[in-house]
Coordinates of C-alpha atoms in Angstrom, one line a residue:
X7 CA -10.4 -9.3 -17.4
X8 CA -9.4 -7.9 -20.8
X9 CA -7.5 -4.7 -20.5
X10 CA -6.2 -2.1 -22.9
X11 CA -3.0 -1.4 -21.2
X12 CA -1.0 1.6 -22.4
X13 CA 2.5 0.6 -21.2
X14 CA 5.4 0.8 -23.7
X15 CA 8.4 -1.5 -23.6
X16 CA 10.6 1.0 -21.8
X17 CA 8.0 1.3 -19.0
X18 CA 7.7 -2.5 -18.8
X19 CA 11.5 -2.7 -18.4
X20 CA 11.5 0.0 -15.7
X21 CA 8.7 -1.6 -13.8
X22 CA 10.5 -5.0 -13.9
X23 CA 13.6 -3.2 -12.6
X24 CA 11.6 -1.7 -9.7
X25 CA 10.1 -5.0 -8.8
X26 CA 13.5 -6.7 -8.8
X27 CA 15.0 -3.9 -6.8
X28 CA 12.3 -4.3 -4.1
X29 CA 12.8 -8.1 -4.1
X30 CA 16.6 -7.8 -3.7
X31 CA 16.2 -5.1 -1.1
X32 CA 13.9 -7.2 1.0
X33 CA 16.1 -10.3 0.7
X34 CA 19.0 -8.2 2.0
X35 CA 17.0 -6.8 4.8
X36 CA 16.0 -10.3 5.9
X37 CA 19.7 -11.3 6.0
X38 CA 20.6 -8.2 8.1
X39 CA 17.8 -9.1 10.5
X40 CA 19.1 -12.6 11.0
X41 CA 22.6 -11.1 11.6
X42 CA 21.1 -8.9 14.4
X43 CA 21.7 -5.6 12.5
X44 CA 17.9 -4.9 12.2
X45 CA 16.0 -4.9 15.5
X46 CA 12.3 -5.1 16.3
X47 CA 9.9 -6.4 13.7
X48 CA 10.6 -6.8 10.0
X49 CA 7.7 -7.5 7.7
X50 CA 8.9 -8.3 4.2
X51 CA 7.0 -7.4 1.0
X52 CA 8.3 -10.4 -1.0
X53 CA 5.7 -11.7 -3.4
X54 CA 3.6 -8.6 -3.4
X55 CA 5.9 -6.3 -5.5
X56 CA 3.5 -6.1 -8.5
X57 CA 0.9 -4.3 -6.4
X58 CA 3.1 -1.3 -5.3
X59 CA 5.0 -1.1 -8.7
X60 CA 1.8 -1.4 -10.7
X61 CA -0.1 1.2 -8.7
X62 CA 2.1 3.9 -7.3
X63 CA 3.8 5.1 -10.5
X64 CA 0.3 6.0 -11.8
X65 CA 0.3 8.8 -9.3
X66 CA 1.6 12.3 -9.8
X67 CA 3.9 14.3 -7.6
X68 CA 0.9 16.1 -6.1
X69 CA -0.6 12.9 -4.8
X70 CA 0.0 11.1 -1.5
X71 CA 0.8 7.6 -0.5
X72 CA 0.1 6.2 3.0
X73 CA 0.4 2.5 4.0
X74 CA 0.7 -0.1 6.6
X75 CA 3.6 -1.7 8.5
X76 CA 4.7 -3.8 5.5
X77 CA 5.8 -0.6 3.9
X78 CA 9.3 -1.0 2.4
X79 CA 8.0 -1.8 -1.1
X80 CA 5.6 1.1 -1.2
X81 CA 8.4 3.5 -0.1
X82 CA 10.7 2.2 -2.8
X83 CA 8.1 2.3 -5.5
X84 CA 7.4 6.0 -4.5
X85 CA 11.0 6.8 -5.1
X86 CA 12.3 7.0 -1.5
X87 CA 16.1 6.4 -1.5
X88 CA 16.8 2.7 -0.9
X89 CA 19.9 3.7 1.2
X90 CA 17.7 5.9 3.4
X91 CA 15.2 3.0 3.9
X92 CA 17.9 0.5 4.7
X93 CA 19.6 3.0 7.1
X94 CA 16.2 3.4 8.8
X95 CA 15.9 -0.4 9.3
X96 CA 19.3 -0.4 10.9
X97 CA 18.5 2.6 13.2
X98 CA 20.9 5.0 11.7
X99 CA 20.5 8.8 11.8
X100 CA 20.8 8.8 8.0
X101 CA 17.6 6.8 7.8
X102 CA 14.4 8.1 6.2
X103 CA 12.9 8.8 9.7
X104 CA 16.2 9.7 11.3
X105 CA 16.7 6.1 12.6
X106 CA 13.8 6.6 15.1
X107 CA 10.9 5.0 13.2
X108 CA 12.3 1.7 12.1
X109 CA 10.9 -0.8 9.6
X110 CA 7.2 0.1 10.2
X111 CA 7.5 3.9 10.1
X112 CA 9.2 4.9 6.8
X113 CA 8.4 8.6 5.9
X114 CA 9.4 10.9 3.1
X115 CA 7.4 14.1 3.2
X116 CA 9.1 15.5 0.1
X117 CA 7.7 12.6 -1.9
X118 CA 4.4 12.8 -0.2
X119 CA 5.0 9.4 1.4
X120 CA 3.2 9.6 4.7
X121 CA 4.2 6.3 6.3
X122 CA 4.4 3.3 7.3
X123 CA 2.0 2.8 10.3
X124 CA 2.4 0.1 12.8
X125 CA -1.2 0.2 14.2
X126 CA -3.4 -2.0 12.1
X127 CA -5.9 0.2 10.2
X128 CA -4.4 3.4 11.8
X129 CA -3.5 4.9 8.4
X130 CA -7.1 4.8 7.1
X131 CA -8.5 7.8 9.1
X132 CA -5.2 9.7 8.3
X133 CA -5.7 9.1 4.6
X134 CA -9.3 10.3 4.9
X135 CA -8.1 13.4 6.6
X136 CA -5.4 14.0 4.0
X137 CA -8.1 13.7 1.3
X138 CA -10.4 16.1 3.1
X139 CA -7.5 18.6 3.4
X140 CA -6.9 18.4 -0.4
X141 CA -10.6 18.9 -1.1
X142 CA -10.9 21.9 1.2
X143 CA -7.8 23.5 -0.3
X144 CA -9.1 23.0 -3.8
X145 CA -6.1 21.0 -4.9
X146 CA -6.1 18.4 -7.7
X147 CA -4.2 15.8 -5.6
X148 CA -5.4 12.4 -4.5
X149 CA -4.5 9.9 -1.7
X150 CA -3.7 6.3 -2.2
X151 CA -4.1 4.3 1.0
X152 CA -2.8 0.8 1.3
X153 CA -4.0 -1.6 4.0
X154 CA -4.2 -5.4 4.5
X155 CA -7.1 -7.7 5.0
X156 CA -6.6 -7.7 8.8
X157 CA -7.4 -3.9 8.9
X158 CA -10.9 -4.6 7.5
X159 CA -12.0 -5.8 10.9
X160 CA -11.1 -2.5 12.5
X161 CA -13.6 0.2 13.2
X162 CA -11.5 2.8 11.4
X163 CA -12.1 0.9 8.1
X164 CA -15.8 1.5 8.2
X165 CA -15.6 5.0 9.6
X166 CA -13.1 6.1 6.9
X167 CA -15.1 4.6 4.0
X168 CA -18.3 6.1 5.3
X169 CA -16.9 9.7 5.6
X170 CA -15.0 9.5 2.4
X171 CA -18.2 8.5 0.5
X172 CA -20.4 11.1 2.2
X173 CA -17.9 13.9 1.5
X174 CA -16.8 12.6 -1.9
X175 CA -13.1 12.7 -1.0
X176 CA -10.3 12.0 -3.5
X177 CA -8.9 8.8 -2.0
X178 CA -8.3 5.3 -3.4
X179 CA -8.6 2.7 -0.7
X180 CA -6.3 -0.1 -1.8
X181 CA -6.7 -3.4 -0.1
X182 CA -3.8 -5.8 -0.4
X183 CA -5.4 -9.2 0.3
X184 CA -2.7 -11.7 0.8
X185 CA -5.2 -14.1 2.4
X186 CA -3.6 -14.2 5.8
X187 CA -3.7 -11.9 8.9
X188 CA -0.7 -13.3 10.6
X189 CA -1.6 -17.0 10.6
X190 CA -5.4 -16.7 10.2
X191 CA -6.9 -17.3 6.8
X192 CA -9.4 -14.7 5.5
X193 CA -12.1 -17.5 5.3
X194 CA -11.9 -17.7 9.0
X195 CA -11.8 -14.0 9.8
X196 CA -14.1 -12.4 7.2
X197 CA -17.8 -13.2 6.6
X198 CA -17.2 -12.1 2.9
X199 CA -14.3 -14.5 2.6
X200 CA -12.2 -13.6 -0.4
X201 CA -14.6 -10.9 -1.7
X202 CA -13.9 -8.2 0.9
X203 CA -14.3 -5.5 -1.9
X204 CA -18.1 -6.0 -1.8
X205 CA -18.2 -4.4 1.7
X206 CA -17.2 -1.0 0.1
X207 CA -20.3 -1.1 -2.1
X208 CA -22.4 -0.8 1.0
X209 CA -20.9 2.7 1.4
X210 CA -21.7 3.4 -2.3
X211 CA -18.0 3.3 -3.3
X212 CA -17.3 1.6 -6.6
X213 CA -15.2 -1.4 -5.9
X214 CA -13.4 -4.0 -7.9
X215 CA -11.2 -7.1 -7.2
X216 CA -8.1 -7.5 -9.3
X217 CA -5.2 -9.9 -9.7
X218 CA -2.5 -8.4 -7.6
X219 CA 0.1 -10.6 -9.2
X220 CA -0.6 -9.1 -12.6
X221 CA 1.2 -5.8 -12.9
X222 CA -0.6 -4.7 -16.0
X223 CA -4.0 -5.3 -14.5
X224 CA -3.0 -3.4 -11.4
X225 CA -1.6 -0.5 -13.5
X226 CA -4.7 -0.2 -15.7
X227 CA -7.3 -0.5 -13.0
X228 CA -5.5 1.9 -10.8
X229 CA -5.4 4.5 -13.6
X230 CA -9.1 4.1 -14.1
X231 CA -9.7 4.6 -10.3
X232 CA -7.5 7.6 -10.2
X233 CA -9.4 9.2 -13.1
X234 CA -12.7 8.8 -11.1
X235 CA -11.1 10.2 -8.0
X236 CA -9.7 13.2 -9.8
X237 CA -13.0 14.0 -11.4
X238 CA -14.6 14.8 -8.0
X239 CA -16.9 11.8 -8.1
X240 CA -15.6 10.5 -4.8
X241 CA -13.4 7.6 -3.5
X242 CA -12.6 4.3 -5.2
X243 CA -11.9 0.9 -3.7
X244 CA -9.5 -1.7 -5.1
X245 CA -8.9 -5.2 -3.7
X246 CA -5.7 -6.8 -5.1
X247 CA -5.5 -10.5 -4.5
X248 CA -1.9 -11.2 -3.8
X249 CA 0.3 -13.5 -1.6
X250 CA 3.3 -13.0 0.6
X251 CA 6.0 -15.5 0.0
X252 CA 7.5 -15.2 3.5
X253 CA 6.0 -15.4 6.9
X254 CA 4.1 -12.6 8.6
X255 CA 7.5 -11.3 9.8
X256 CA 11.0 -12.6 9.8
X257 CA 10.7 -13.3 13.5
X258 CA 7.8 -15.8 12.9
X259 CA 8.5 -17.3 9.5
X260 CA 6.0 -20.2 9.8
X261 CA 2.9 -17.9 9.8

């Protein structure tokens, strides 16, 4: 895909800094987990940094981000304080969610970062509701909803896409396809295999598959999708092909 990417050198350097910060943050979180300082589950975003950093900075302050349980990278890309995120992982009261949410429930309402959701696909109807609220209030905001390939097999996925299309809601459905739902490859769990984006077209939502390892492609395609959403034309669907370089979680590194 040939793209006319409008990113200057300073932006490129800043995006690289953000990606490196997320990588180092996740590496540190993994070490703390192995030391017993982080409890419960810990799903690292290592390998997928270009998706969050390429997409989220395109948004304005009026827009919302909502995501799945592998949420640290999205929170950091949205500008949530790294100290608050790490404190949350460690269960401290200074954490982003007061130490009560943990790794899978990072929130920052001031930055319109609405989680972090442990239930697979649970964020999809919430994103649709947020978009409906924006439309009913006459705002110019949009919602960016991240989810994994495993969520596509949930009923909420189809319900959310259907209503968002019918009501022309300002939401970008952003699928991060890292090829595996825990240890199951997408070829064994999805009839569409690696072309899940095509399922959105059934709901008359423009959909495109992009290289999630290419920050410039993610950035440009997201900007184009956001322009459509802001115009009132309805939702957009992006499938970023990416890959996690660690296991499903730190507790089961072989998956």
